[in-house]
Short mmCIF file of C-alpha atoms and ligand atoms in Angstrom, two decimals:
data_model
loop_
_atom_site.label_atom_id
_atom_site.label_comp_id
_atom_site.label_asym_id
_atom_site.label_seq_id
_atom_site.Cartn_x
_atom_site.Cartn_y
_atom_site.Cartn_z
CA UNK A 1 -75.82 31.59 14.12
CA UNK A 2 -73.47 29.97 11.61
CA UNK A 3 -73.81 26.84 9.52
CA UNK A 4 -71.59 24.81 7.20
CA UNK A 5 -72.59 24.34 3.55
CA UNK A 6 -70.85 21.39 1.90
CA UNK A 7 -70.99 20.28 -1.73
CA UNK A 8 -70.03 16.64 -1.41
CA UNK A 9 -68.62 13.89 -3.60
CA UNK A 10 -65.09 15.33 -3.80
CA UNK A 11 -62.29 12.90 -2.75
CA UNK A 12 -60.07 14.57 -0.12
CA UNK A 13 -56.45 14.79 -1.16
CA UNK A 14 -53.32 16.24 0.45
CA UNK A 15 -51.94 16.66 3.97
CA UNK A 16 -53.68 17.90 7.12
CA UNK A 17 -51.88 18.90 10.35
CA UNK A 18 -53.46 17.72 13.60
CA UNK A 19 -53.81 20.15 16.52
CA UNK A 20 -53.27 19.58 20.24
CA UNK A 21 -55.61 17.16 21.99
CA UNK A 22 -58.80 18.75 23.38
CA UNK A 23 -59.25 16.16 26.14
CA UNK A 24 -55.63 16.53 27.22
CA UNK A 25 -55.55 20.33 27.00
CA UNK A 26 -58.65 20.89 29.15
CA UNK A 27 -56.99 18.82 31.90
CA UNK A 28 -53.59 20.50 31.54
CA UNK A 29 -55.18 23.97 31.68
CA UNK A 30 -57.03 23.05 34.88
CA UNK A 31 -53.81 21.55 36.30
CA UNK A 32 -52.05 24.95 36.12
CA UNK A 33 -54.01 25.81 39.30
CA UNK A 34 -51.73 23.34 41.13
CA UNK A 35 -48.51 24.98 39.87
CA UNK A 36 -46.59 27.17 42.38
CA UNK A 37 -44.92 29.19 39.59
CA UNK A 38 -45.87 30.53 36.15
CA UNK A 39 -45.93 27.90 33.37
CA UNK A 40 -46.40 27.76 29.60
CA UNK A 41 -48.47 25.31 27.55
CA UNK A 42 -47.69 24.81 23.84
CA UNK A 43 -49.73 23.12 21.08
CA UNK A 44 -52.96 24.15 22.83
CA UNK A 45 -55.84 23.77 20.35
CA UNK A 46 -57.73 27.00 19.51
CA UNK A 47 -61.21 25.60 20.29
CA UNK A 48 -64.13 26.96 22.28
CA UNK A 49 -63.79 24.54 25.23
CA UNK A 50 -60.26 25.83 25.78
CA UNK A 51 -61.32 29.46 25.34
CA UNK A 52 -63.94 28.88 28.06
CA UNK A 53 -61.41 27.25 30.43
CA UNK A 54 -59.02 30.21 29.97
CA UNK A 55 -61.86 32.67 30.65
CA UNK A 56 -62.81 30.78 33.82
CA UNK A 57 -59.20 31.04 35.07
CA UNK A 58 -59.07 34.76 34.15
CA UNK A 59 -62.40 35.41 35.92
CA UNK A 60 -60.94 33.71 39.00
CA UNK A 61 -58.01 36.16 38.92
CA UNK A 62 -55.27 34.24 37.10
CA UNK A 63 -52.86 36.02 34.72
CA UNK A 64 -53.37 34.31 31.35
CA UNK A 65 -51.50 35.52 28.25
CA UNK A 66 -51.75 34.16 24.69
CA UNK A 67 -48.14 34.12 23.43
CA UNK A 68 -49.49 32.98 20.05
CA UNK A 69 -52.59 31.15 18.79
CA UNK A 70 -51.52 27.87 20.39
CA UNK A 71 -49.14 28.94 23.21
CA UNK A 72 -50.51 30.12 26.56
CA UNK A 73 -48.75 31.63 29.63
CA UNK A 74 -50.36 30.87 33.00
CA UNK A 75 -49.74 32.44 36.40
CA UNK A 76 -52.47 31.17 38.71
CA UNK A 77 -50.83 32.29 41.98
CA UNK A 78 -53.22 35.28 42.12
CA UNK A 79 -56.30 33.02 42.44
CA UNK A 80 -57.50 33.37 46.05
CA UNK A 81 -61.08 32.05 46.01
CA UNK A 82 -61.72 28.31 45.22
CA UNK A 83 -64.94 29.22 43.40
CA UNK A 84 -65.65 28.74 39.68
CA UNK A 85 -68.00 31.31 38.06
CA UNK A 86 -71.40 29.88 37.09
CA UNK A 87 -72.23 30.62 33.47
CA UNK A 88 -69.30 29.05 31.60
CA UNK A 89 -68.76 26.09 33.92
CA UNK A 90 -72.20 24.69 33.16
CA UNK A 91 -71.48 24.47 29.44
CA UNK A 92 -68.83 21.76 29.51
CA UNK A 93 -67.84 18.56 31.23
CA UNK A 94 -64.23 19.65 31.70
CA UNK A 95 -65.29 22.17 34.37
CA UNK A 96 -65.41 19.20 36.76
CA UNK A 97 -61.59 19.27 36.65
CA UNK A 98 -61.63 22.50 38.64
CA UNK A 99 -63.08 20.48 41.54
CA UNK A 100 -59.96 18.33 41.79
CA UNK A 101 -57.42 21.08 41.14
CA UNK A 102 -58.96 23.63 43.53
CA UNK A 103 -59.37 20.91 46.17
CA UNK A 104 -55.75 19.87 45.65
CA UNK A 105 -54.52 23.44 46.16
CA UNK A 106 -57.02 25.08 48.54
CA UNK A 107 -58.52 21.98 50.20
CA UNK A 108 -61.87 23.38 49.09
CA UNK A 109 -63.78 23.91 45.82
CA UNK A 110 -67.12 25.24 44.64
CA UNK A 111 -67.88 24.28 41.01
CA UNK A 112 -71.27 24.48 39.24
CA UNK A 113 -72.58 21.03 38.25
CA UNK A 114 -70.79 20.23 34.96
CA UNK A 115 -72.47 20.26 31.53
CA UNK A 116 -71.03 18.91 28.30
CA UNK A 117 -72.33 16.97 25.31
CA UNK A 118 -75.83 15.55 25.77
CA UNK A 119 -74.89 11.86 25.84
CA UNK A 120 -77.26 10.88 28.62
CA UNK A 121 -76.82 10.99 32.37
CA UNK A 122 -73.24 11.94 33.31
CA UNK A 123 -72.95 11.77 37.12
CA UNK A 124 -69.69 12.39 39.03
CA UNK A 125 -70.14 9.82 41.80
CA UNK A 126 -66.73 8.26 41.11
CA UNK A 127 -65.04 11.67 41.24
CA UNK A 128 -66.58 12.24 44.67
CA UNK A 129 -65.61 8.70 45.75
CA UNK A 130 -61.98 9.59 44.97
CA UNK A 131 -62.17 12.86 46.93
CA UNK A 132 -63.84 11.12 49.88
CA UNK A 133 -61.08 8.47 49.92
CA UNK A 134 -58.52 11.27 50.44
CA UNK A 135 -60.51 12.76 53.34
CA UNK A 136 -62.72 15.30 51.61
CA UNK A 137 -66.44 15.80 52.24
CA UNK A 138 -68.94 16.83 49.57
CA UNK A 139 -72.36 18.46 49.26
CA UNK A 140 -74.47 20.14 46.60
CA UNK A 141 -75.26 23.77 47.39
CA UNK A 142 -77.01 26.25 45.03
CA UNK A 143 -76.49 23.92 42.05
CA UNK A 144 -72.77 23.65 42.70
CA UNK A 145 -70.63 20.79 43.91
CA UNK A 146 -68.87 21.85 47.13
CA UNK A 147 -65.93 19.69 48.31
CA UNK A 148 -63.68 20.45 51.28
CA UNK A 149 -61.10 18.78 53.55
CA UNK A 150 -59.03 19.78 56.62
CA UNK A 151 -56.18 17.96 54.90
CA UNK A 152 -55.78 15.47 52.05
CA UNK A 153 -54.20 12.14 53.04
CA UNK A 154 -53.05 9.59 50.45
CA UNK A 155 -55.18 6.43 50.25
CA UNK A 156 -56.30 3.62 47.96
CA UNK A 157 -58.97 4.54 45.38
CA UNK A 158 -60.75 1.74 43.53
CA UNK A 159 -63.08 2.87 40.72
CA UNK A 160 -66.25 0.79 40.19
CA UNK A 161 -65.69 1.16 36.42
CA UNK A 162 -63.21 2.90 34.13
CA UNK A 163 -63.78 6.65 34.03
CA UNK A 164 -61.49 9.21 32.39
CA UNK A 165 -62.77 12.22 34.32
CA UNK A 166 -62.64 10.60 37.73
CA UNK A 167 -59.12 9.31 37.05
CA UNK A 168 -58.04 12.85 36.14
CA UNK A 169 -59.68 14.30 39.25
CA UNK A 170 -58.15 11.66 41.52
CA UNK A 171 -54.70 12.62 40.20
CA UNK A 172 -55.42 16.33 40.76
CA UNK A 173 -56.49 15.77 44.37
CA UNK A 174 -53.68 13.33 45.20
CA UNK A 175 -50.66 15.08 43.66
CA UNK A 176 -50.11 17.32 46.75
CA UNK A 177 -51.80 15.07 49.34
CA UNK A 178 -49.77 13.70 52.28
CA UNK A 179 -48.33 10.26 51.50
CA UNK A 180 -49.09 7.63 48.85
CA UNK A 181 -52.28 7.27 46.80
CA UNK A 182 -52.94 4.16 44.69
CA UNK A 183 -55.63 4.46 42.00
CA UNK A 184 -56.92 1.08 40.80
CA UNK A 185 -59.06 0.45 37.71
CA UNK A 186 -57.71 3.74 36.32
CA UNK A 187 -58.43 4.97 32.79
CA UNK A 188 -55.47 4.52 30.38
CA UNK A 189 -56.24 7.15 27.70
CA UNK A 190 -53.31 9.07 26.16
CA UNK A 191 -54.57 12.25 27.84
CA UNK A 192 -54.19 10.62 31.26
CA UNK A 193 -50.52 9.93 30.43
CA UNK A 194 -50.13 13.49 29.11
CA UNK A 195 -51.43 14.92 32.40
CA UNK A 196 -49.06 12.73 34.43
CA UNK A 197 -46.12 13.78 32.24
CA UNK A 198 -47.05 17.46 32.64
CA UNK A 199 -47.30 17.22 36.46
CA UNK A 200 -44.15 15.07 36.74
CA UNK A 201 -42.22 17.68 34.72
CA UNK A 202 -43.24 20.16 37.47
CA UNK A 203 -41.85 17.81 40.15
CA UNK A 204 -44.82 15.57 40.93
CA UNK A 205 -44.30 11.88 41.65
CA UNK A 206 -46.84 9.93 39.52
CA UNK A 207 -46.07 6.42 38.30
CA UNK A 208 -48.07 3.96 36.19
CA UNK A 209 -50.15 6.41 34.13
CA UNK A 210 -51.35 4.53 31.05
CA UNK A 211 -51.87 1.37 33.10
CA UNK A 212 -54.83 0.53 35.33
CA UNK A 213 -52.82 1.18 38.52
CA UNK A 214 -51.48 4.69 39.12
CA UNK A 215 -49.33 5.43 42.20
CA UNK A 216 -48.95 9.02 43.38
CA UNK A 217 -46.66 10.17 46.20
CA UNK A 218 -47.74 13.65 47.30
CA UNK A 219 -45.26 16.52 46.94
CA UNK A 220 -45.30 20.03 48.42
CA UNK A 221 -44.16 22.15 45.51
CA UNK A 222 -44.68 22.16 41.75
CA UNK A 223 -42.28 24.32 39.72
CA UNK A 224 -43.05 26.20 36.52
CA UNK A 225 -42.38 24.42 33.18
CA UNK A 226 -43.01 24.76 29.46
CA UNK A 227 -44.93 21.76 28.14
CA UNK A 228 -46.48 20.77 24.79
CA UNK A 229 -49.86 19.01 24.60
CA UNK A 230 -50.00 15.71 22.69
CA UNK A 231 -51.72 15.61 19.27
CA UNK A 232 -55.46 14.91 19.24
CA UNK A 233 -56.15 11.21 18.53
CA UNK A 234 -59.86 11.89 17.90
CA UNK A 235 -59.27 14.79 15.51
CA UNK A 236 -56.77 12.57 13.68
CA UNK A 237 -59.23 9.66 13.57
CA UNK A 238 -61.93 11.97 12.25
CA UNK A 239 -59.76 13.01 9.28
CA UNK A 240 -58.77 9.36 8.67
CA UNK A 241 -62.46 8.44 8.41
CA UNK A 242 -63.19 11.49 6.23
CA UNK A 243 -60.44 10.38 3.82
CA UNK A 244 -61.95 6.90 3.67
CA UNK A 245 -65.55 8.12 3.29
CA UNK A 246 -64.64 10.35 0.32
CA UNK A 247 -62.42 7.62 -1.22
CA UNK A 248 -59.58 10.10 -1.04
CA UNK A 249 -55.84 9.97 -0.41
CA UNK A 250 -54.78 11.93 2.69
CA UNK A 251 -51.72 12.18 4.92
CA UNK A 252 -52.65 13.04 8.52
CA UNK A 253 -49.54 14.69 9.97
CA UNK A 254 -48.35 15.52 13.53
CA UNK A 255 -49.86 12.41 15.14
CA UNK A 256 -48.69 9.60 17.43
CA UNK A 257 -49.68 6.51 15.35
CA UNK A 258 -49.77 4.29 18.44
CA UNK A 259 -52.68 6.38 19.77
CA UNK A 260 -54.59 5.62 16.56
CA UNK A 261 -54.08 1.83 16.51
CA UNK A 262 -57.68 0.79 17.26
CA UNK A 263 -58.95 3.14 14.52
CA UNK A 264 -56.32 1.93 12.04
CA UNK A 265 -57.22 -1.72 12.65
CA UNK A 266 -60.92 -1.05 12.06
CA UNK A 267 -60.31 0.99 8.90
CA UNK A 268 -58.15 -1.81 7.45
CA UNK A 269 -60.96 -4.28 8.18
CA UNK A 270 -63.21 -2.08 6.02
CA UNK A 271 -60.75 -2.29 3.12
CA UNK A 272 -59.11 1.09 3.73
CA UNK A 273 -55.33 1.35 3.32
CA UNK A 274 -53.50 2.89 6.32
CA UNK A 275 -49.72 3.31 6.22
CA UNK A 276 -48.10 4.30 9.53
CA UNK A 277 -45.03 6.56 9.54
CA UNK A 278 -43.13 8.09 12.49
CA UNK A 279 -45.40 11.11 12.98
CA UNK A 280 -48.09 10.68 10.34
CA UNK A 281 -50.49 8.17 8.85
CA UNK A 282 -51.34 7.90 5.15
CA UNK A 283 -54.93 6.85 4.36
CA UNK A 284 -56.32 5.95 0.95
CA UNK A 285 -59.02 3.80 -0.65
CA UNK A 286 -58.78 1.92 -3.96
CA UNK A 287 -61.70 -0.49 -3.67
CA UNK A 288 -65.13 -0.99 -2.07
CA UNK A 289 -65.74 -0.28 1.63
CA UNK A 290 -66.61 -3.44 3.55
CA UNK A 291 -68.84 -3.89 6.58
CA UNK A 292 -67.46 -4.55 10.06
CA UNK A 293 -68.67 -4.80 13.65
CA UNK A 294 -67.61 -2.32 16.26
CA UNK A 295 -67.79 -2.12 20.06
CA UNK A 296 -66.49 0.96 21.82
CA UNK A 297 -64.19 0.37 24.79
CA UNK A 298 -61.96 2.39 27.12
CA UNK A 299 -58.42 2.89 25.72
CA UNK A 300 -56.73 0.99 24.11
CA UNK A 301 -60.06 -0.20 22.71
CA UNK A 302 -62.00 1.62 19.99
CA UNK A 303 -62.84 5.10 21.38
CA UNK A 304 -66.47 6.09 21.90
CA UNK A 305 -65.51 9.57 20.62
CA UNK A 306 -64.97 7.99 17.19
CA UNK A 307 -68.25 6.02 17.11
CA UNK A 308 -70.46 8.58 15.28
CA UNK A 309 -67.81 9.22 12.64
CA UNK A 310 -67.10 5.53 12.02
CA UNK A 311 -70.80 4.61 11.97
CA UNK A 312 -71.24 7.22 9.24
CA UNK A 313 -68.54 5.49 7.18
CA UNK A 314 -70.32 2.16 7.67
CA UNK A 315 -73.53 3.59 6.11
CA UNK A 316 -71.58 3.56 2.83
CA UNK A 317 -70.01 0.08 3.24
CA UNK A 318 -71.28 -3.05 1.52
CA UNK A 319 -73.31 -5.26 3.88
CA UNK A 320 -74.68 -5.03 7.40
CA UNK A 321 -72.57 -3.62 10.25
CA UNK A 322 -73.27 -3.75 13.98
CA UNK A 323 -72.12 -0.94 16.25
CA UNK A 324 -72.32 -1.21 20.06
CA UNK A 325 -71.60 1.86 22.21
CA UNK A 326 -72.39 1.31 25.88
CA UNK A 327 -69.96 3.85 27.33
CA UNK A 328 -72.74 6.47 27.45
CA UNK A 329 -76.52 6.16 27.83
CA UNK A 330 -77.26 7.48 24.35
CA UNK A 331 -74.63 8.28 21.75
CA UNK A 332 -76.85 7.64 18.73
CA UNK A 333 -78.82 10.92 18.66
CA UNK A 334 -77.17 11.71 15.30
CA UNK A 335 -78.79 8.68 13.59
CA UNK A 336 -82.03 10.57 12.84
CA UNK A 337 -79.96 13.20 11.02
CA UNK A 338 -78.13 10.57 8.96
CA UNK A 339 -81.46 9.02 7.96
CA UNK A 340 -82.37 12.37 6.38
CA UNK A 341 -79.41 11.72 4.06
CA UNK A 342 -80.64 8.25 3.12
CA UNK A 343 -78.78 6.17 5.69
CA UNK A 344 -80.40 2.87 6.72
CA UNK A 345 -79.73 2.55 10.46
CA UNK A 346 -81.87 1.05 13.21
CA UNK A 347 -80.98 1.63 16.87
CA UNK A 348 -82.06 -0.54 19.79
CA UNK A 349 -80.68 0.89 23.06
CA UNK A 350 -76.89 0.88 22.76
CA UNK A 351 -76.71 -1.11 19.52
CA UNK A 352 -77.05 0.22 15.96
CA UNK A 353 -77.61 -2.03 12.92
CA UNK A 354 -76.35 -0.33 9.76
CA UNK A 355 -77.30 -1.51 6.26
CA UNK A 356 -74.80 -0.10 3.78
CA UNK A 357 -76.51 2.07 1.17
CA UNK A 358 -73.46 2.93 -0.92
CA UNK A 359 -74.26 6.60 -1.46
CA UNK A 360 -75.70 9.25 0.88
CA UNK A 361 -77.60 12.24 -0.47
CA UNK A 362 -77.08 15.83 0.68
CA UNK A 363 -79.71 17.33 3.01
CA UNK A 364 -80.15 20.02 5.70
CA UNK A 365 -79.07 18.44 9.04
CA UNK A 366 -78.16 19.49 12.59
CA UNK A 367 -75.19 18.75 14.81
CA UNK A 368 -76.58 17.19 17.99
CA UNK A 369 -73.26 17.16 19.87
CA UNK A 370 -69.53 17.55 19.20
CA UNK A 371 -68.68 14.19 17.61
CA UNK A 372 -72.14 13.85 16.03
CA UNK A 373 -71.40 17.17 14.33
CA UNK A 374 -68.14 15.76 13.01
CA UNK A 375 -70.11 12.78 11.68
CA UNK A 376 -72.45 15.17 9.82
CA UNK A 377 -69.42 16.83 8.20
CA UNK A 378 -68.10 13.44 7.06
CA UNK A 379 -71.54 12.52 5.70
CA UNK A 380 -71.77 15.84 3.82
CA UNK A 381 -68.28 15.44 2.34
CA UNK A 382 -69.16 11.97 1.04
CA UNK A 383 -72.74 12.63 -0.07
CA UNK A 384 -73.83 13.58 -3.57
CA UNK A 385 -75.28 17.08 -3.54
CA UNK A 386 -75.37 19.84 -0.93
CA UNK A 387 -75.54 19.38 2.86
CA UNK A 388 -76.20 22.23 5.29
CA UNK A 389 -75.19 21.65 8.92
CA UNK A 390 -76.44 23.96 11.65
CA UNK A 391 -75.52 24.16 15.35
CA UNK A 392 -71.89 24.09 14.29
CA UNK A 393 -70.95 25.63 17.67
CA UNK A 394 -70.89 22.00 18.88
CA UNK A 395 -68.22 21.17 16.31
CA UNK A 396 -66.15 24.24 17.19
CA UNK A 397 -65.87 22.92 20.77
CA UNK A 398 -63.37 20.29 19.66
CA UNK A 399 -62.11 20.89 16.13
CA UNK A 400 -59.67 23.73 15.39
CA UNK A 401 -60.41 25.41 12.01
CA UNK A 402 -62.15 22.32 10.63
CA UNK A 403 -63.52 24.10 7.53
CA UNK A 404 -60.13 25.69 6.74
CA UNK A 405 -58.35 22.34 7.16
CA UNK A 406 -60.90 20.58 4.94
CA UNK A 407 -60.63 23.24 2.21
CA UNK A 408 -56.89 22.56 2.33
CA UNK A 409 -57.76 18.98 1.34
CA UNK A 410 -59.92 20.11 -1.58
CA UNK A 411 -63.32 20.02 0.13
CA UNK A 412 -66.05 22.43 -0.99
CA UNK A 413 -67.15 23.63 2.48
CA UNK A 414 -68.26 27.15 3.41
CA UNK A 415 -69.10 28.75 6.72
CA UNK A 416 -72.32 30.77 6.25
CA UNK A 417 -74.03 33.16 8.63
CA UNK A 418 -77.50 31.68 9.07
CA UNK A 419 -80.08 34.52 9.00
CA UNK A 420 -81.98 34.58 12.25
CA UNK A 421 -85.44 33.29 11.27
CA UNK A 422 -87.08 35.77 13.67
CA UNK A 423 -85.13 38.68 12.19
CA UNK A 424 -86.18 37.68 8.67
CA UNK A 425 -89.85 37.46 9.78
CA UNK A 426 -89.65 40.88 11.46
CA UNK A 427 -88.06 42.41 8.36
CA UNK A 428 -91.07 41.17 6.39
C1 LIG B 1 -64.26 12.05 28.84
O1 LIG B 1 -65.56 12.29 29.37
C2 LIG B 1 -64.20 12.85 27.55
N1 LIG B 1 -64.37 14.26 27.86
C3 LIG B 1 -65.29 12.38 26.59
O2 LIG B 1 -65.07 13.06 25.36
C4 LIG B 1 -65.10 10.88 26.32
O3 LIG B 1 -66.19 10.42 25.54
C5 LIG B 1 -65.08 10.11 27.66
O4 LIG B 1 -64.06 10.67 28.52
C6 LIG B 1 -64.76 8.64 27.45
O5 LIG B 1 -63.52 8.51 26.81
C7 LIG B 1 -63.29 14.94 28.29
O6 LIG B 1 -62.21 14.40 28.44
C8 LIG B 1 -63.50 16.41 28.58
P1 LIG B 1 -65.99 9.05 31.67
P2 LIG B 1 -65.90 11.78 30.88
O7 LIG B 1 -65.88 9.59 33.05
O8 LIG B 1 -64.71 11.99 31.74
C9 LIG B 1 -70.04 7.38 33.54
C10 LIG B 1 -65.61 14.29 23.48
O9 LIG B 1 -66.34 14.04 22.52
N2 LIG B 1 -69.59 7.97 34.80
O10 LIG B 1 -64.93 8.12 31.17
O11 LIG B 1 -67.17 12.40 31.29
C11 LIG B 1 -70.32 8.43 32.47
O12 LIG B 1 -71.63 8.95 32.60
C12 LIG B 1 -66.08 13.97 24.88
O13 LIG B 1 -64.45 14.78 23.40
C13 LIG B 1 -70.34 7.77 35.95
O14 LIG B 1 -71.38 7.14 35.92
O15 LIG B 1 -66.12 10.23 30.62
C14 LIG B 1 -70.15 7.64 31.20
O16 LIG B 1 -71.35 6.92 30.95
C15 LIG B 1 -67.49 13.42 24.90
N3 LIG B 1 -69.91 8.32 37.12
C16 LIG B 1 -69.02 6.65 31.55
O17 LIG B 1 -68.99 6.59 32.99
C17 LIG B 1 -68.75 9.04 37.20
O18 LIG B 1 -68.39 9.49 38.31
C18 LIG B 1 -67.65 7.09 31.06
O19 LIG B 1 -67.45 8.39 31.53
C19 LIG B 1 -67.99 9.24 36.02
C20 LIG B 1 -68.42 8.69 34.83
#
């Protein structure tokens, strides 16, 4: 097992380049199943969730070639069975996207129940509601979701609440269905728009992505294309917060500033300077960090995937901040780890009350999920002293070369092989 060892208190300075968006790329990779010709994806982040998705496609018989670290060639025409292998699918939420893409192509899909970050119960009832609306039936068999349809007919789909995954899966199932599908109460995240742009470049007919009504007229054929994934708004936001937490001066390059607006607004409220350029944002601090209140919302609101990182910043701000995150059942598991570093946070259900303590102190901590792990890195960078973070496999799910990128900004962070406690005991 590996861990990060960080000697904190060093202001980050310089420029960091943002990679392709994880939550767009996992959808685009799944969408290649719908393509009737080979296609190429560029700016694909080199992260473990993507590696797993590529292995799933390979194990299903697709021809997948890495043209370089971030460019992938796909030919999925050789997939014949609409079944996803068990072991990898259970380790991430994105495997649910194979339900919609295999259903859209084969009119059938068997996918192990999805896994993903432990943020509480994460059912897929709205995904199944979308499939049912198009004429598919569903059952659970041997721990897998099984969906099937004689044919897929366009229809109206109205989601009970905003859900990114179900919106993605509704698009996958509808893009080759017969006739018109109208998705209402759709998610509006940038990765939804990226998926629609990718499919439309192949010849799909999807309108309204990025709004809460998406209209899809089914087509018969999707041609091969070369397409580049959008930059990752959450990776970018994470580095913006890291710059602020270390009172540094950082340019975050290769971003779409509009995707970062809710994060920019909140950072400015805390007294952080954010200058927006065409494809970069410049973040610096020249005064005290101030408290603020925060409520996570679906896009364009403040993203839940930035809540742990921003809450960590607020532990160092003057005054009392209130953070509400009711997107998931429990996205505050990281708070116990921050308390080990001297943070003063109390959590009641989906609300955290944060008393600014000014300075955190280094300590051994654990990553409890992907974005919680990123929060631990930010805390370690800002803290006085040394912080050791284990379970960094969570962080590697969504951040490409995070330690290398941080060293490029002057951070003292090392990746260390953690001796297996058992092995040490056995060796006496
Ligand atoms: C996606 O998860 C992201 N994952 C999450 O990012 C992100 O936090 C989330 O969207 C919200 O933006 C990927 O894109 C791979 P939802 P998803 O469907 O699709 C409930 C990260 O850190 N719900 O919008 O699972 C659900 O339990 C990850 O990158 C149902 O009840 O999110 C949650 O409480 C973490 N039934 C809420 O809705 C359903 O059928 C929002 O879920 C679907 C969802």
